[in-house]
């Protein structure tokens, strides 16, 4: 088989043919031309066109290497007269419009970019990292246009840090299908509103049943405005995080108040007090049994923490609510100011906490996605641009389809 025939079949050319293949210092250069009077397709609507207006200057596209030799395609595109769109540049079957690489090379780069950094991917294919960034952005745009959009019933909303200085991205995750839905810059109300108005729209917002999130007021306001039928559920992880912060605040204040002799047994006890009892080692259990014999605020805080955790095991809403009310009453009488603040926070968010007994949902999958997002940033040593970072997150986490060759 001639190499011209092989390349023509690999590119699936019908209205074009390979006229010449020559070897240069840069690799193989493949010349392509129109085959006879075959009909060409419009670059906008892909409709076949009979009239060719003019011939454009030659363009080159980088293709997958052949036996470690760079392969470049060269062709002079035609301007066709489309009955629907007017005079347009034809679409070529081996590349997307305005692309400088073929679809085959772009897909290969996109697949590797999900595992490596953009610079590492560029080094593998002999490209510039900016070329890889352009390919990934094109793949994300194509994938978001062509991905399936089934009804969404349960979502999780959380934020992930983009860089130092309280700079965040907002992540929305489909908790049923375990797939990323949307990433937005910042976590303000205006920024997240785009998810409900542009990504979902009114009809799909009406299908939402549960929205799991932290106690950020902007999220709750948007859900009540755009998805009023959805049940707000505050994430268990964030509630327990606030509880642990209360325990740690009590421990720190007491460590400053105790004398040097009294402080000795409580040194290096932070994780001992915060860990679940079933995760303690034998030595840690023995040390904890010694600490809880002391009648000090640190021990009271520990007992309050453990008794609150029983709330997550209740299956009946009435009993869970009774336990929580009893616990909040005891915490308010404990003379521990951090726990009083925690109780005030609970009382203002009870409508989103008590449904836990019925729904049994959490943002654990979203937290796992956040860890993957952080690994994407770490392997690339960070992203200066939020646009690049968001494109990388979509590309690696949203399971988007890749462009197909014509």
Coordinates of C-alpha atoms in Angstrom, one line a residue:
X1 CA 0.0 0.0 0.0
X2 CA 1.3 3.4 -0.9
X3 CA 1.8 5.9 2.0
X4 CA -0.5 8.3 0.2
X5 CA -3.3 5.7 0.2
X6 CA -2.6 4.8 3.9
X7 CA -2.9 8.5 5.0
X8 CA -6.0 9.1 2.9
X9 CA -7.7 6.1 4.5
X10 CA -6.6 7.1 8.0
X11 CA -8.0 10.6 7.5
X12 CA -11.2 9.2 6.0
X13 CA -11.0 11.6 3.0
X14 CA -14.0 11.5 0.6
X15 CA -14.0 14.9 -1.1
X16 CA -10.2 15.2 -0.8
X17 CA -7.2 13.2 -1.7
X18 CA -3.5 13.1 -0.8
X19 CA -1.4 14.3 -3.7
X20 CA 2.1 14.2 -2.3
X21 CA 4.1 13.1 0.8
X22 CA 7.6 14.5 1.2
X23 CA 10.2 14.2 4.0
X24 CA 11.6 17.5 5.4
X25 CA 13.8 18.4 8.3
X26 CA 10.8 18.9 10.5
X27 CA 9.2 15.6 9.5
X28 CA 6.6 14.4 6.9
X29 CA 4.7 17.0 5.0
X30 CA 1.4 15.8 3.4
X31 CA -0.2 17.8 0.6
X32 CA -3.9 17.4 0.3
X33 CA -6.1 18.7 -2.5
X34 CA -9.8 18.6 -3.6
X35 CA -10.7 15.4 -5.4
X36 CA -12.1 16.3 -8.8
X37 CA -15.4 18.2 -8.5
X38 CA -16.6 16.6 -5.3
X39 CA -19.0 18.6 -3.3
X40 CA -17.5 20.4 -0.3
X41 CA -19.3 21.3 3.0
X42 CA -20.1 24.6 4.6
X43 CA -18.0 25.4 7.6
X44 CA -21.0 26.6 9.6
X45 CA -24.0 24.3 8.9
X46 CA -22.0 21.4 7.3
X47 CA -24.4 21.4 4.2
X48 CA -23.0 20.4 0.9
X49 CA -22.3 23.3 -1.5
X50 CA -22.0 23.2 -5.3
X51 CA -20.4 26.6 -5.9
X52 CA -16.7 27.4 -5.0
X53 CA -16.0 31.1 -4.8
X54 CA -12.3 31.2 -4.3
X55 CA -9.3 29.3 -2.9
X56 CA -7.6 30.5 0.3
X57 CA -3.8 30.4 0.9
X58 CA -2.3 27.1 2.1
X59 CA -2.8 26.2 5.8
X60 CA -1.0 23.6 7.8
X61 CA -2.3 21.3 10.6
X62 CA -0.2 19.2 13.0
X63 CA -1.2 15.5 13.1
X64 CA -0.1 12.5 15.2
X65 CA 3.5 11.6 14.6
X66 CA 4.3 8.6 12.4
X67 CA 7.2 6.5 13.7
X68 CA 8.5 9.5 15.8
X69 CA 8.4 11.7 12.7
X70 CA 6.1 14.8 13.0
X71 CA 3.3 14.7 10.5
X72 CA 2.0 18.0 9.0
X73 CA -1.0 18.3 6.7
X74 CA -1.1 21.1 4.1
X75 CA -4.2 22.2 2.2
X76 CA -5.6 25.3 0.5
X77 CA -9.2 25.7 1.9
X78 CA -12.0 26.7 -0.5
X79 CA -14.6 29.5 0.1
X80 CA -17.9 27.9 -0.8
X81 CA -21.3 29.6 -1.5
X82 CA -23.7 28.0 1.0
X83 CA -27.5 28.5 0.2
X84 CA -28.2 28.9 3.9
X85 CA -25.1 30.7 5.3
X86 CA -23.7 32.6 2.3
X87 CA -20.0 32.6 1.4
X88 CA -18.1 30.6 4.0
X89 CA -14.8 28.7 4.3
X90 CA -15.3 25.0 3.9
X91 CA -15.0 22.6 6.8
X92 CA -12.2 20.1 6.6
X93 CA -12.8 16.5 7.8
X94 CA -9.6 16.2 9.7
X95 CA -9.8 19.2 12.0
X96 CA -12.2 21.6 13.8
X97 CA -12.7 25.1 12.4
X98 CA -9.9 27.5 13.3
X99 CA -7.9 24.6 14.9
X100 CA -4.1 24.3 14.1
X101 CA -4.0 20.6 15.0
X102 CA -6.1 17.6 13.7
X103 CA -9.0 16.2 15.7
X104 CA -7.0 12.9 16.2
X105 CA -4.1 14.8 17.7
X106 CA -6.4 17.0 19.8
X107 CA -8.2 13.9 21.2
X108 CA -4.9 12.2 22.0
X109 CA -3.7 15.4 23.8
X110 CA -7.0 15.6 25.7
X111 CA -6.8 12.1 26.9
X112 CA -3.3 12.5 28.2
X113 CA -4.1 15.9 29.7
X114 CA -6.5 14.2 32.1
X115 CA -3.6 12.4 33.7
X116 CA -0.6 14.8 33.3
X117 CA -0.1 18.5 33.7
X118 CA -0.4 20.6 30.5
X119 CA 3.3 21.2 30.4
X120 CA 4.0 17.5 30.7
X121 CA 1.4 16.7 28.0
X122 CA 3.0 19.4 25.7
X123 CA 6.4 17.9 26.2
X124 CA 5.1 14.4 25.2
X125 CA 3.7 15.6 21.9
X126 CA 6.2 18.3 21.1
X127 CA 3.8 21.2 21.6
X128 CA 3.7 24.4 23.5
X129 CA 1.7 24.3 26.7
X130 CA -0.5 27.1 25.4
X131 CA -1.5 24.9 22.5
X132 CA -2.5 22.2 25.0
X133 CA -4.5 24.8 26.9
X134 CA -6.3 25.7 23.7
X135 CA -7.0 22.1 22.9
X136 CA -8.4 21.4 26.4
X137 CA -10.6 24.5 26.3
X138 CA -12.0 23.4 22.9
X139 CA -12.6 19.9 24.2
X140 CA -14.4 21.3 27.2
X141 CA -16.6 23.5 25.1
X142 CA -17.5 20.6 22.8
X143 CA -18.1 18.3 25.7
X144 CA -20.4 20.7 27.5
X145 CA -22.4 21.3 24.4
X146 CA -22.8 17.6 23.6
X147 CA -23.0 15.9 27.0
X148 CA -26.2 14.2 28.1
X149 CA -28.4 16.3 30.4
X150 CA -30.8 14.0 32.3
X151 CA -33.0 15.4 35.0
X152 CA -31.1 16.4 38.2
X153 CA -32.8 15.6 41.5
X154 CA -30.0 15.8 44.2
X155 CA -27.0 18.1 44.1
X156 CA -24.2 19.1 46.4
X157 CA -22.8 22.6 46.5
X158 CA -19.4 23.4 48.0
X159 CA -16.4 25.7 47.5
X160 CA -12.8 24.8 46.9
X161 CA -9.8 27.1 47.4
X162 CA -8.1 28.3 44.2
X163 CA -5.1 30.0 45.8
X164 CA -4.1 31.7 49.0
X165 CA -6.1 34.7 50.2
X166 CA -9.6 33.4 50.6
X167 CA -10.1 33.0 46.8
X168 CA -12.6 30.2 46.0
X169 CA -14.3 28.4 43.2
X170 CA -17.9 27.0 43.6
X171 CA -18.4 23.4 42.7
X172 CA -21.8 21.8 42.0
X173 CA -22.0 18.0 41.9
X174 CA -24.7 15.5 41.0
X175 CA -24.9 13.3 44.1
X176 CA -27.0 10.6 42.3
X177 CA -24.8 10.1 39.3
X178 CA -21.5 11.1 41.0
X179 CA -20.5 13.6 38.3
X180 CA -19.5 17.2 38.2
X181 CA -22.2 19.6 36.9
X182 CA -20.8 23.1 37.1
X183 CA -17.8 25.1 38.3
X184 CA -18.0 28.8 38.9
X185 CA -15.5 31.5 39.8
X186 CA -15.9 32.8 43.3
X187 CA -18.7 31.9 45.8
X188 CA -20.7 35.1 45.8
X189 CA -24.4 35.1 45.2
X190 CA -24.0 36.7 41.8
X191 CA -21.4 34.1 40.7
X192 CA -23.4 31.1 41.7
X193 CA -26.7 32.4 40.3
X194 CA -25.3 31.5 36.8
X195 CA -25.7 27.9 37.7
X196 CA -29.4 28.1 38.3
X197 CA -30.2 30.6 35.5
X198 CA -27.8 29.5 32.7
X199 CA -26.7 25.9 33.4
X200 CA -30.1 24.5 34.7
X201 CA -32.8 27.0 33.8
X202 CA -36.3 27.2 35.3
X203 CA -37.6 23.8 34.0
X204 CA -34.6 21.8 35.3
X205 CA -34.6 23.8 38.6
X206 CA -38.1 22.6 39.2
X207 CA -36.9 19.0 39.2
X208 CA -34.5 19.5 42.1
X209 CA -35.5 17.7 45.2
X210 CA -32.6 18.0 47.6
X211 CA -29.7 20.5 47.7
X212 CA -26.9 19.5 50.1
X213 CA -24.6 22.4 51.1
X214 CA -22.8 24.2 53.9
X215 CA -24.4 27.0 55.9
X216 CA -23.2 29.8 53.5
X217 CA -26.2 32.2 53.4
X218 CA -25.7 33.0 49.7
X219 CA -26.3 29.4 48.7
X220 CA -29.5 29.1 50.8
X221 CA -30.9 32.4 49.3
X222 CA -30.3 31.2 45.7
X223 CA -32.0 27.8 46.4
X224 CA -35.0 29.4 47.9
X225 CA -35.3 31.8 45.0
X226 CA -34.7 29.5 42.0
X227 CA -35.6 26.0 43.4
X228 CA -38.2 26.7 46.0
X229 CA -39.5 23.1 45.9
X230 CA -36.1 21.6 46.8
X231 CA -35.3 20.6 50.4
X232 CA -32.1 22.3 51.8
X233 CA -29.9 19.9 53.7
X234 CA -26.9 21.2 55.6
X235 CA -23.9 19.0 55.2
X236 CA -23.0 16.7 58.1
X237 CA -19.3 17.3 57.5
X238 CA -19.6 21.0 58.0
X239 CA -21.8 20.7 61.1
X240 CA -19.3 18.4 62.8
X241 CA -16.5 20.7 61.7
X242 CA -18.1 23.6 63.7
X243 CA -18.6 21.2 66.6
X244 CA -14.9 20.3 66.6
X245 CA -14.0 23.9 66.4
X246 CA -16.0 24.5 69.6
X247 CA -14.2 21.7 71.4
X248 CA -10.8 23.0 70.2
X249 CA -11.7 26.6 71.4
X250 CA -12.6 25.3 74.8
X251 CA -9.3 23.3 75.0
X252 CA -7.2 26.2 74.0
X253 CA -8.8 28.6 76.5
X254 CA -8.4 26.1 79.3
X255 CA -4.8 25.3 78.4
X256 CA -4.1 29.0 78.8
X257 CA -5.9 29.1 82.2
X258 CA -4.5 26.0 83.8
X259 CA -1.3 26.0 85.8
X260 CA 1.8 24.2 84.5
X261 CA 1.1 21.3 86.8
X262 CA -2.5 20.9 85.8
X263 CA -1.7 21.4 82.1
X264 CA 0.6 18.4 81.9
X265 CA -2.0 15.6 81.4
X266 CA -3.8 17.6 78.6
X267 CA -0.8 18.3 76.5
X268 CA -1.0 16.9 73.0
X269 CA -4.6 16.0 73.5
X270 CA -6.2 17.8 70.6
X271 CA -6.7 14.8 68.3
X272 CA -7.3 12.6 71.2
X273 CA -10.4 14.6 72.0
X274 CA -11.5 15.0 68.4
X275 CA -11.1 11.4 67.1
X276 CA -14.1 9.0 67.2
X277 CA -13.8 6.5 70.1
X278 CA -13.7 3.5 67.7
X279 CA -10.7 4.9 65.9
X280 CA -8.5 5.2 69.0
X281 CA -5.6 2.9 69.6
X282 CA -5.3 1.0 72.9
X283 CA -2.8 3.5 74.3
X284 CA -5.0 6.4 73.3
X285 CA -8.1 4.8 74.9
X286 CA -6.1 4.3 78.1
X287 CA -5.0 7.9 78.2
X288 CA -8.5 9.2 77.4
X289 CA -10.0 7.1 80.2
X290 CA -7.5 8.9 82.6
X291 CA -8.3 12.4 81.2
X292 CA -12.1 12.1 81.5
X293 CA -11.8 11.5 85.3
X294 CA -11.0 15.2 85.6
X295 CA -13.9 17.6 86.2
X296 CA -12.7 20.4 84.0
X297 CA -14.3 22.2 81.0
X298 CA -12.2 20.3 78.5
X299 CA -13.8 17.0 79.7
X300 CA -17.3 18.6 79.6
X301 CA -16.7 19.7 76.1
X302 CA -15.6 16.2 75.1
X303 CA -18.8 14.6 76.6
X304 CA -21.0 17.2 74.8
X305 CA -19.2 16.4 71.6
X306 CA -19.8 12.6 71.9
X307 CA -23.5 13.0 73.0
X308 CA -24.2 15.3 70.0
X309 CA -22.8 12.6 67.6
X310 CA -25.7 10.3 68.6
X311 CA -28.0 12.5 66.6
X312 CA -26.7 11.0 63.3
X313 CA -27.9 7.5 64.3
X314 CA -31.6 8.4 64.8
X315 CA -34.0 7.2 62.1
X316 CA -37.2 8.7 63.5
X317 CA -37.5 12.5 63.1
X318 CA -39.4 13.1 66.3
X319 CA -36.8 11.3 68.5
X320 CA -33.9 13.0 66.6
X321 CA -35.5 16.4 67.2
X322 CA -36.1 15.6 70.9
X323 CA -32.5 14.5 71.4
X324 CA -31.2 17.6 69.7
X325 CA -33.4 19.9 71.8
X326 CA -32.2 18.2 75.0
X327 CA -28.6 18.4 73.9
X328 CA -28.9 22.2 73.0
X329 CA -30.5 22.8 76.4
X330 CA -27.6 21.0 78.2
X331 CA -25.0 22.9 76.0
X332 CA -26.5 26.3 76.9
X333 CA -26.2 25.4 80.6
X334 CA -22.6 24.1 80.3
X335 CA -21.0 27.6 80.8
X336 CA -18.9 27.0 77.7
X337 CA -19.2 30.0 75.4
X338 CA -18.0 28.2 72.2
X339 CA -20.8 25.7 72.6
X340 CA -23.3 28.4 73.2
X341 CA -22.3 30.0 69.9
X342 CA -22.6 26.6 68.3
X343 CA -26.1 26.1 69.7
X344 CA -27.2 29.5 68.4
X345 CA -26.0 28.5 65.0
X346 CA -27.9 25.2 65.2
X347 CA -31.2 26.9 66.2
X348 CA -31.0 29.2 63.2
X349 CA -30.5 26.3 60.8
X350 CA -32.7 23.5 62.2
X351 CA -34.9 23.4 59.0
X352 CA -31.8 22.2 57.1
X353 CA -30.4 19.9 59.8
X354 CA -33.4 17.8 60.9
X355 CA -34.2 16.4 57.4
X356 CA -31.0 14.3 57.8
X357 CA -32.9 11.5 59.5
X358 CA -35.1 11.1 56.4
X359 CA -32.6 11.9 53.6
X360 CA -29.3 10.5 54.8
X361 CA -27.3 12.5 52.3
X362 CA -24.0 14.3 52.7
X363 CA -21.4 16.1 50.6
X364 CA -18.8 13.3 51.1
X365 CA -18.6 12.8 47.3
X366 CA -18.1 16.6 46.8
X367 CA -15.3 16.6 49.4
X368 CA -13.7 13.7 47.4
X369 CA -14.1 15.8 44.3
X370 CA -12.4 18.7 46.0
X371 CA -9.4 16.5 46.8
X372 CA -9.2 15.6 43.1
X373 CA -9.4 19.2 42.2
X374 CA -6.6 20.0 44.5
X375 CA -4.5 17.3 43.0
X376 CA -5.1 18.8 39.5
X377 CA -3.7 22.1 40.9
X378 CA -0.8 20.5 42.6
X379 CA 0.5 18.5 39.7
X380 CA 0.4 21.7 37.6
X381 CA 2.0 23.8 40.4
X382 CA -1.1 26.0 40.4
X383 CA -2.9 28.0 37.8
X384 CA -2.5 31.8 37.4
X385 CA -5.8 32.1 35.5
X386 CA -9.1 31.0 36.9
X387 CA -10.3 30.3 33.4
X388 CA -7.5 27.7 32.8
X389 CA -8.2 26.1 36.2
X390 CA -11.9 25.8 35.6
X391 CA -11.2 24.3 32.1
X392 CA -8.9 21.7 33.7
X393 CA -11.5 20.8 36.4
X394 CA -14.2 20.3 33.8
X395 CA -11.8 18.2 31.6
X396 CA -10.8 15.9 34.4
X397 CA -13.9 15.6 36.6
X398 CA -17.0 16.1 34.4
X399 CA -16.7 13.0 32.1
X400 CA -17.2 15.1 29.0
X401 CA -17.3 13.5 25.6
X402 CA -14.4 14.3 23.2
X403 CA -14.9 15.6 19.6
X404 CA -15.4 13.0 16.9
X405 CA -13.8 12.9 13.5
X406 CA -16.1 13.5 10.6

